[in-house]
Amino acid sequence: MLGGAADGRPAMDTDAKMAEAILAFSGTTNGILSVQGFKDLEVRTGMKLADLAEGSEEKFITFAQTQAGPVPVITSPEWSGSETGGRRYAPFTINLERLKPFHTLTGRMHFFLDHDWMTDIGEGLPIYRPPLDMHRLFGEPRLGSDGAMEVTVRYLTPHSKWSIHSEYQDNLLMLSLSRGGPTVWMSPADADAIKVHDNDWVECTNVNGVLVARAIVSHRMPAGVVYVHHAQERTIDVPKSEATGRRGGIHNSVTRLLVKPSHLAGGYARLAYAFNYLGPTGNQRDMVATVRRRSQEVQY
Amino acid sequence: MRVMAQMGMVMNLDKCIGCHTCSVTCKQAWTNRAGMEYVWFNNVETRPGQGYPRRYEDQDRWYGGWTLNRRGKLALKAGGRVKKLFGIFASPVQPELKDYYEPWTYDYKTLVDAPLGDDFPVARPKSLITGEDTKITWSANWDDDLGGSTEHGHLDPIVEKIRRESEDKIKFAYEQTFMFYLPRICEHCLNPSCMASCPSGAIYKRVEDGIVLVDQDRCRGWRQCVTGCPYKKIYFNHKTGKAEKCTFCYPRVEVGLPTVCSETCVGRLRYLGLFLYDADAVTAAASVTDPQDLYDAQMDVLLDPHDPRVQAEARAQGIPDDWLDAARRSPVYALAKVYKVALPLHPEYRTMPMVWYVPPLSPVVDLLRDQGHDGEDAGNLFGAIDALRIPVEYLAELFTAGDTGRVTAVLRKLAAMRSFMRGISMGEDPDESIPESVGMDGQGMYDMYRLMAIAKYSERYVIPTAHLEQAHDLEEPGLLFGFRRRTGHAGLGTVRRGERQTRPGGRGHVPRPAGPAELGHHCRGDKPAREGEPAELGRPRRPAGTFPGQGPGAGHPGRCRGPAVNRPAMNRRDQVVYLAAAWCLSYPDGQLVGRVPLVRAALSEFPGALAGFAPVLDLLEGTPPMELQAQYVREFDLGRRHALHLSYWTDGDTRRRGEVLGLFKEAYRHSGVLVDLDGELPDYLPMVLEFAARVDGEAGQELLQRYRASLEMLRLGLLRDNLPHARILAAVCATLPGKSPQDEQEVMRMAGYGPPTESVGLDPYDPRLLPVRRS
């Protein structure tokens, strides 16, 4: 790199150094930045905030520390919660307790979006919208059983009671306290229609992809809906699928993001692109998938 | 009346979210071992469901608990001694692995070892019993959240019973879904059938707190207890061949800490406290004819800790006053006997279980809400409790031997509380008619609400500590560390009086007081300090001025042997300062706090000496012990800002440190003592101070001066964080030659060092560690 643009600057030539650089640039891992960020925010808001991070100036979370074990992060203006003094994180703590204005036009928490496009499509306020007709719109199979050993159902991916994303549900102890691998919750009616018993291997398919998992049949599920809990890891007990011959997927293998015009409203008030979610809400959960019983002799 | 104390637990089932944190932390603490893979001392079952092990409640199959024989006397359901004796070599009736579950692990190694392929690698399940590939067909919690109810739901013994006997059949239909979680541990019964089943007498119920334990030395692995326990909460360790069970985390409870399952409970649904009961009345109570009368009988066995007669009797039985006080504040007594909302699990087993449950109102509320009703309206709730017979009957089979009236009464109380408090939080005047409708008054209902909804840690867990101190001679404050004289010139020598004792408050073992003074022959039989006698730190039982190497006896051959004699006399004031500092900077357990008056008195004998210590002494006396200890751990154990280890400041966690620590030990040894480090590092400041005060003043001061920079850094660190201990450090530094530096820069200059750096080994980014490039 001699003579290049990076001359005299910290090297980021390995993944570990890159990680260090990222840690150095976030207030949650670099106490100096956090304090500085809060001081800037004090100037902008006129509210007392810096004390949330004061005393953290000398804290710096290194990559090695994150490898050694979980490290609590530093309260930072990048987020809206506070973990100062051992508190548990909750969203909007700083907005509510320190009166930092919400990131809305009014500075208050509100649900009304007065963007023209939102008004035009009738979504200025959060309202109920029926699920899309995936058959007519995208040619997916019709809901229900078609006489063959398949049933098409709404495919929902709620968070399980054990995890937000992946933490701990794939720990051996937690797996020993559940079914020990990926599962699909089904109603007895749907299971009956395709002759699936509890703990049978099933495949969920649609145009997006395929999921291989074991069925949990329970009267707690209404007919016509399956649950595939969010982010069950595909490192554990995922065999190859019959549909593709490749490794069966994860919950999001059969989902995709559906973009609608309101997602493109931007550059106005708080409506702006942000990583992970484009615009108002994510609706990639509005899916149907076809479930069928598969050969019970699975290959890994 | 024979009053005994029993530790008990209450779980409020409305608050259980089925997260299994209790199970996981319990397993990590107690059963994370070979032979115990399938064992969960604590498990959380979804009900309706079969539980763990499967169908453990089916006593027609497992023969657990007690029954009444033809003469109306209590007898083990599995048969009496004679039957046991004849069948002792036959395998007892007990659940097999398929009834628990076959524990498994995963082929995790594949994830990192798999060769490059078209698909990403995956870890497949392997049996922990056979080591072979396996398909998972049952687990410790297979029917979680009603999973598999179509296949297995009807196998729940209670569902079976209700379907057989009740006119309303339980249907597993979406619209009629109800469920709740039931966390279970050992019941620590007043009338334990496991104990009665054991042919070896290995199971015992502790006299002081009623915790039921298995003596691992006496257990012969007959497994009769596994049969005898109707809750199937005794497990067979197939590696050791012995029975093991939930210990109620007695090592924690003894020092006042809640059990692991309680401590980690996310929903804060567990309560711990004492019951006082009449031990003479237990057998009769367990023998009442009608199983539905067992609840009342069990309640009658519990004694009122506020009753002066009970208190007098308890004192006469040797129950200490602080335990009686704890019994009066007991949340479990309040929930079980005062408010009568906690019920025992399966009283019909006649074991008098001591883990109680507040039955869940949520199945009723949820059904109401799902049907579009206001689930918090008292009228709606009362109506629903009467109308929704299925959940009520199910709960009655669990908690009252099928008596729905009692369960209804509890649920009505909970419903009334919910409705009453809703009115208050909506700003309405308290509606006294609501508590009256369940036989309570507004104040009582509010108190119950407080205990059930917002009770703090200290109110939920009222745990008196074990009276270990009775075993110890607390009248003589001893050293924190065992400085033992090496005898003569015989090398490592023998210990003179090295019996160990446990320090109450629990940092393990420290040696009995064995100071240098004891090393002389004249010290035996001296009396402990009494009021009016001159207060003298550390050794009230010796005449003043006889610290080793000091006073008239110094150098006398019969008094002290070894190289420590004939050291020049150390300033008496410095000695007191060092000792006081050593104690003030040590972990503040009860014993140390108890010494505060003595420390205060001793310091005030020297003009101006007390001032530097007063803030810390005040802190020690004026702060609740838990808070004090938490603060100590936070400030001195966990962070590096106030590290009390002298060479930490100079050498940090580098590889040089071992050598440096060795030098400390060498210094001690050079003064003719061996130090029982008791798990501490030899550069721990209180240890060095005690060494300077009590063993070898000169060498001690030398060590302190050598690490003067560390002392100053520590002082400045404490000062920066406004900790009163800074002044103690200042007092210690003042005894050393030279002026204290003003700031950290000055210290650095004085010491000529920066932050510790590693001078041995390879840097993590060392190019030598990178993969060798093939050329």
CSV table of N, CA and C in Angstrom, one decimal, chain B residues 113-186:
chain,number,residue,atom,x,y,z
B,113,ASP,N,-15.3,-29.0,10.1
B,113,ASP,CA,-14.4,-30.0,9.5
B,113,ASP,C,-14.8,-30.4,8.1
B,114,ALA,N,-16.1,-30.2,7.7
B,114,ALA,CA,-16.6,-30.8,6.5
B,114,ALA,C,-15.7,-30.3,5.3
B,115,PRO,N,-15.5,-31.3,4.4
B,115,PRO,CA,-14.7,-30.9,3.2
B,115,PRO,C,-15.6,-29.9,2.3
B,116,LEU,N,-15.0,-29.2,1.4
B,116,LEU,CA,-15.7,-28.3,0.5
B,116,LEU,C,-16.7,-29.2,-0.3
B,117,GLY,N,-18.0,-28.7,-0.3
B,117,GLY,CA,-19.0,-29.4,-1.1
B,117,GLY,C,-20.0,-28.5,-1.7
B,118,ASP,N,-21.1,-29.1,-2.3
B,118,ASP,CA,-22.1,-28.2,-2.9
B,118,ASP,C,-23.0,-27.6,-1.9
B,119,ASP,N,-23.2,-28.3,-0.8
B,119,ASP,CA,-24.1,-27.8,0.2
B,119,ASP,C,-23.3,-27.5,1.5
B,120,PHE,N,-23.8,-26.5,2.2
B,120,PHE,CA,-23.2,-26.2,3.5
B,120,PHE,C,-23.4,-27.3,4.5
B,121,PRO,N,-22.4,-27.5,5.4
B,121,PRO,CA,-22.5,-28.6,6.3
B,121,PRO,C,-23.6,-28.4,7.3
B,122,VAL,N,-24.0,-29.5,7.9
B,122,VAL,CA,-25.1,-29.5,8.9
B,122,VAL,C,-24.8,-30.5,10.0
B,123,ALA,N,-25.1,-30.1,11.2
B,123,ALA,CA,-24.8,-31.1,12.3
B,123,ALA,C,-26.0,-31.9,12.6
B,124,ARG,N,-25.9,-33.2,12.4
B,124,ARG,CA,-27.0,-34.1,12.6
B,124,ARG,C,-27.0,-34.7,14.0
B,125,PRO,N,-28.2,-35.1,14.5
B,125,PRO,CA,-28.2,-35.5,15.9
B,125,PRO,C,-27.6,-36.9,16.1
B,126,LYS,N,-26.9,-37.0,17.2
B,126,LYS,CA,-26.3,-38.2,17.6
B,126,LYS,C,-26.7,-38.6,19.0
B,127,SER,N,-27.0,-39.8,19.3
B,127,SER,CA,-27.5,-40.2,20.6
B,127,SER,C,-26.4,-40.1,21.6
B,128,LEU,N,-26.6,-39.5,22.8
B,128,LEU,CA,-25.6,-39.4,23.8
B,128,LEU,C,-25.5,-40.8,24.6
B,129,ILE,N,-26.4,-41.7,24.3
B,129,ILE,CA,-26.3,-43.0,24.9
B,129,ILE,C,-25.5,-44.0,24.1
B,130,THR,N,-25.8,-44.0,22.8
B,130,THR,CA,-25.1,-45.0,21.9
B,130,THR,C,-24.0,-44.3,21.1
B,131,GLY,N,-24.1,-43.0,20.9
B,131,GLY,CA,-23.1,-42.3,20.1
B,131,GLY,C,-23.5,-42.5,18.6
B,132,GLU,N,-24.6,-43.2,18.3
B,132,GLU,CA,-24.9,-43.4,16.8
B,132,GLU,C,-25.8,-42.3,16.3
B,133,ASP,N,-26.0,-42.2,15.0
B,133,ASP,CA,-27.0,-41.3,14.4
B,133,ASP,C,-28.3,-41.6,15.0
B,134,THR,N,-29.2,-40.6,15.2
B,134,THR,CA,-30.5,-40.9,15.7
B,134,THR,C,-31.5,-40.0,15.1
B,135,LYS,N,-32.7,-40.4,15.2
B,135,LYS,CA,-33.8,-39.5,14.8
B,135,LYS,C,-34.5,-39.1,16.1
B,136,ILE,N,-34.7,-37.9,16.3
B,136,ILE,CA,-35.2,-37.4,17.6
B,136,ILE,C,-36.7,-37.7,17.6
B,137,THR,N,-37.2,-38.5,18.6
B,137,THR,CA,-38.6,-38.8,18.6
B,137,THR,C,-39.2,-38.4,20.0
B,138,TRP,N,-38.4,-38.0,20.9
B,138,TRP,CA,-39.0,-37.5,22.2
B,138,TRP,C,-37.9,-36.7,22.9
B,139,SER,N,-38.3,-35.7,23.7
B,139,SER,CA,-37.4,-34.8,24.4
B,139,SER,C,-37.8,-34.6,25.8
B,140,ALA,N,-37.1,-33.8,26.5
B,140,ALA,CA,-37.4,-33.5,27.9
B,140,ALA,C,-38.7,-32.6,27.9
B,141,ASN,N,-39.1,-32.1,26.8
B,141,ASN,CA,-40.3,-31.2,26.8
B,141,ASN,C,-41.0,-31.3,25.4
B,142,TRP,N,-41.3,-32.5,25.0
B,142,TRP,CA,-41.8,-32.7,23.6
B,142,TRP,C,-43.1,-32.0,23.4
B,143,ASP,N,-44.0,-32.0,24.3
B,143,ASP,CA,-45.3,-31.4,24.1
B,143,ASP,C,-45.4,-30.0,24.5
B,144,ASP,N,-44.3,-29.3,24.4
B,144,ASP,CA,-44.2,-27.8,24.7
B,144,ASP,C,-45.3,-27.1,23.9
B,145,ASP,N,-46.0,-26.2,24.5
B,145,ASP,CA,-47.0,-25.4,23.9
B,145,ASP,C,-48.1,-26.2,23.2
B,146,LEU,N,-48.4,-27.4,23.7
B,146,LEU,CA,-49.4,-28.3,23.2
B,146,LEU,C,-49.0,-28.9,21.9
B,147,GLY,N,-47.7,-28.9,21.6
B,147,GLY,CA,-47.2,-29.5,20.4
B,147,GLY,C,-47.5,-31.0,20.4
B,148,GLY,N,-48.0,-31.5,19.3
B,148,GLY,CA,-48.3,-33.0,19.2
B,148,GLY,C,-49.5,-33.4,20.0
B,149,SER,N,-50.4,-32.4,20.3
B,149,SER,CA,-51.6,-32.8,21.1
B,149,SER,C,-52.5,-33.8,20.4
B,150,THR,N,-52.5,-33.8,19.1
B,150,THR,CA,-53.3,-34.8,18.4
B,150,THR,C,-52.8,-36.2,18.7
B,151,GLU,N,-51.5,-36.4,18.8
B,151,GLU,CA,-51.0,-37.7,19.0
B,151,GLU,C,-50.9,-38.1,20.5
B,152,HIS,N,-50.6,-37.1,21.3
B,152,HIS,CA,-50.3,-37.5,22.7
B,152,HIS,C,-51.2,-36.9,23.7
B,153,GLY,N,-52.0,-35.9,23.3
B,153,GLY,CA,-52.8,-35.2,24.3
B,153,GLY,C,-53.6,-36.0,25.2
B,154,HIS,N,-54.2,-37.1,24.6
B,154,HIS,CA,-55.1,-37.9,25.4
B,154,HIS,C,-54.3,-38.8,26.4
B,155,LEU,N,-53.0,-38.8,26.4
B,155,LEU,CA,-52.2,-39.6,27.3
B,155,LEU,C,-51.9,-38.9,28.6
B,156,ASP,N,-52.2,-37.6,28.7
B,156,ASP,CA,-52.1,-36.9,30.0
B,156,ASP,C,-53.0,-37.6,31.0
B,157,PRO,N,-52.5,-38.1,32.1
B,157,PRO,CA,-53.4,-38.8,33.0
B,157,PRO,C,-54.5,-38.0,33.5
B,158,ILE,N,-54.4,-36.7,33.6
B,158,ILE,CA,-55.5,-35.9,34.1
B,158,ILE,C,-56.6,-35.7,33.0
B,159,VAL,N,-56.1,-35.6,31.8
B,159,VAL,CA,-57.1,-35.6,30.7
B,159,VAL,C,-57.9,-36.9,30.7
B,160,GLU,N,-57.2,-38.0,30.8
B,160,GLU,CA,-57.8,-39.3,30.8
B,160,GLU,C,-58.9,-39.3,31.9
B,161,LYS,N,-58.5,-38.9,33.1
B,161,LYS,CA,-59.4,-39.0,34.2
B,161,LYS,C,-60.6,-38.1,34.0
B,162,ILE,N,-60.4,-36.9,33.5
B,162,ILE,CA,-61.6,-36.0,33.3
B,162,ILE,C,-62.5,-36.5,32.2
B,163,ARG,N,-61.9,-37.1,31.2
B,163,ARG,CA,-62.7,-37.6,30.1
B,163,ARG,C,-63.5,-38.8,30.6
B,164,ARG,N,-62.9,-39.5,31.6
B,164,ARG,CA,-63.6,-40.7,32.1
B,164,ARG,C,-64.7,-40.3,33.1
B,165,GLU,N,-64.5,-39.3,33.9
B,165,GLU,CA,-65.4,-39.0,35.0
B,165,GLU,C,-66.3,-37.8,34.8
B,166,SER,N,-65.9,-36.8,34.0
B,166,SER,CA,-66.6,-35.6,34.0
B,166,SER,C,-67.6,-35.6,32.8
B,167,GLU,N,-68.7,-34.8,33.0
B,167,GLU,CA,-69.7,-34.8,31.9
B,167,GLU,C,-69.2,-33.9,30.8
B,168,ASP,N,-68.3,-32.9,31.1
B,168,ASP,CA,-67.8,-32.0,30.1
B,168,ASP,C,-66.4,-32.7,29.6
B,169,LYS,N,-66.4,-33.1,28.4
B,169,LYS,CA,-65.2,-33.8,28.0
B,169,LYS,C,-64.2,-32.7,27.5
B,170,ILE,N,-62.9,-33.0,27.8
B,170,ILE,CA,-61.9,-32.1,27.2
B,170,ILE,C,-61.8,-32.4,25.8
B,171,LYS,N,-62.0,-31.4,24.9
B,171,LYS,CA,-61.8,-31.6,23.5
B,171,LYS,C,-60.6,-30.8,23.1
B,172,PHE,N,-59.7,-31.4,22.3
B,172,PHE,CA,-58.6,-30.7,21.7
B,172,PHE,C,-59.0,-29.9,20.5
B,173,ALA,N,-59.7,-28.8,20.6
B,173,ALA,CA,-60.2,-28.1,19.5
B,173,ALA,C,-59.7,-26.7,19.6
B,174,TYR,N,-59.4,-26.1,18.5
B,174,TYR,CA,-58.8,-24.7,18.5
B,174,TYR,C,-59.6,-23.7,19.3
B,175,GLU,N,-60.9,-23.8,19.2
B,175,GLU,CA,-61.7,-22.8,20.0
B,175,GLU,C,-61.7,-23.0,21.5
B,176,GLN,N,-61.4,-24.2,21.9
B,176,GLN,CA,-61.4,-24.5,23.3
B,176,GLN,C,-60.0,-24.6,23.9
B,177,THR,N,-59.0,-24.1,23.2
B,177,THR,CA,-57.7,-24.3,23.6
B,177,THR,C,-57.4,-23.6,25.0
B,178,PHE,N,-56.9,-24.3,25.9
B,178,PHE,CA,-56.3,-23.7,27.1
B,178,PHE,C,-55.0,-24.4,27.5
B,179,MET,N,-54.1,-23.6,28.0
B,179,MET,CA,-52.8,-24.2,28.4
B,179,MET,C,-52.2,-23.3,29.4
B,180,PHE,N,-51.3,-23.9,30.2
B,180,PHE,CA,-50.4,-23.2,31.1
B,180,PHE,C,-49.2,-24.0,31.3
B,181,TYR,N,-48.2,-23.3,31.9
B,181,TYR,CA,-46.9,-23.9,32.2
B,181,TYR,C,-46.8,-24.3,33.6
B,182,LEU,N,-46.2,-25.5,33.9
B,182,LEU,CA,-46.1,-25.9,35.3
B,182,LEU,C,-44.6,-26.2,35.5
B,183,PRO,N,-43.9,-25.3,36.2
B,183,PRO,CA,-42.5,-25.6,36.5
B,183,PRO,C,-42.4,-26.5,37.7
B,184,ARG,N,-41.5,-27.5,37.7
B,184,ARG,CA,-41.5,-28.4,38.8
B,184,ARG,C,-40.1,-28.6,39.3
B,185,ILE,N,-39.9,-28.7,40.6
B,185,ILE,CA,-38.7,-29.1,41.2
B,185,ILE,C,-39.1,-30.2,42.3
B,186,CYS,N,-38.1,-30.7,43.0
B,186,CYS,CA,-38.5,-31.6,44.1
B,186,CYS,C,-39.4,-30.8,45.1
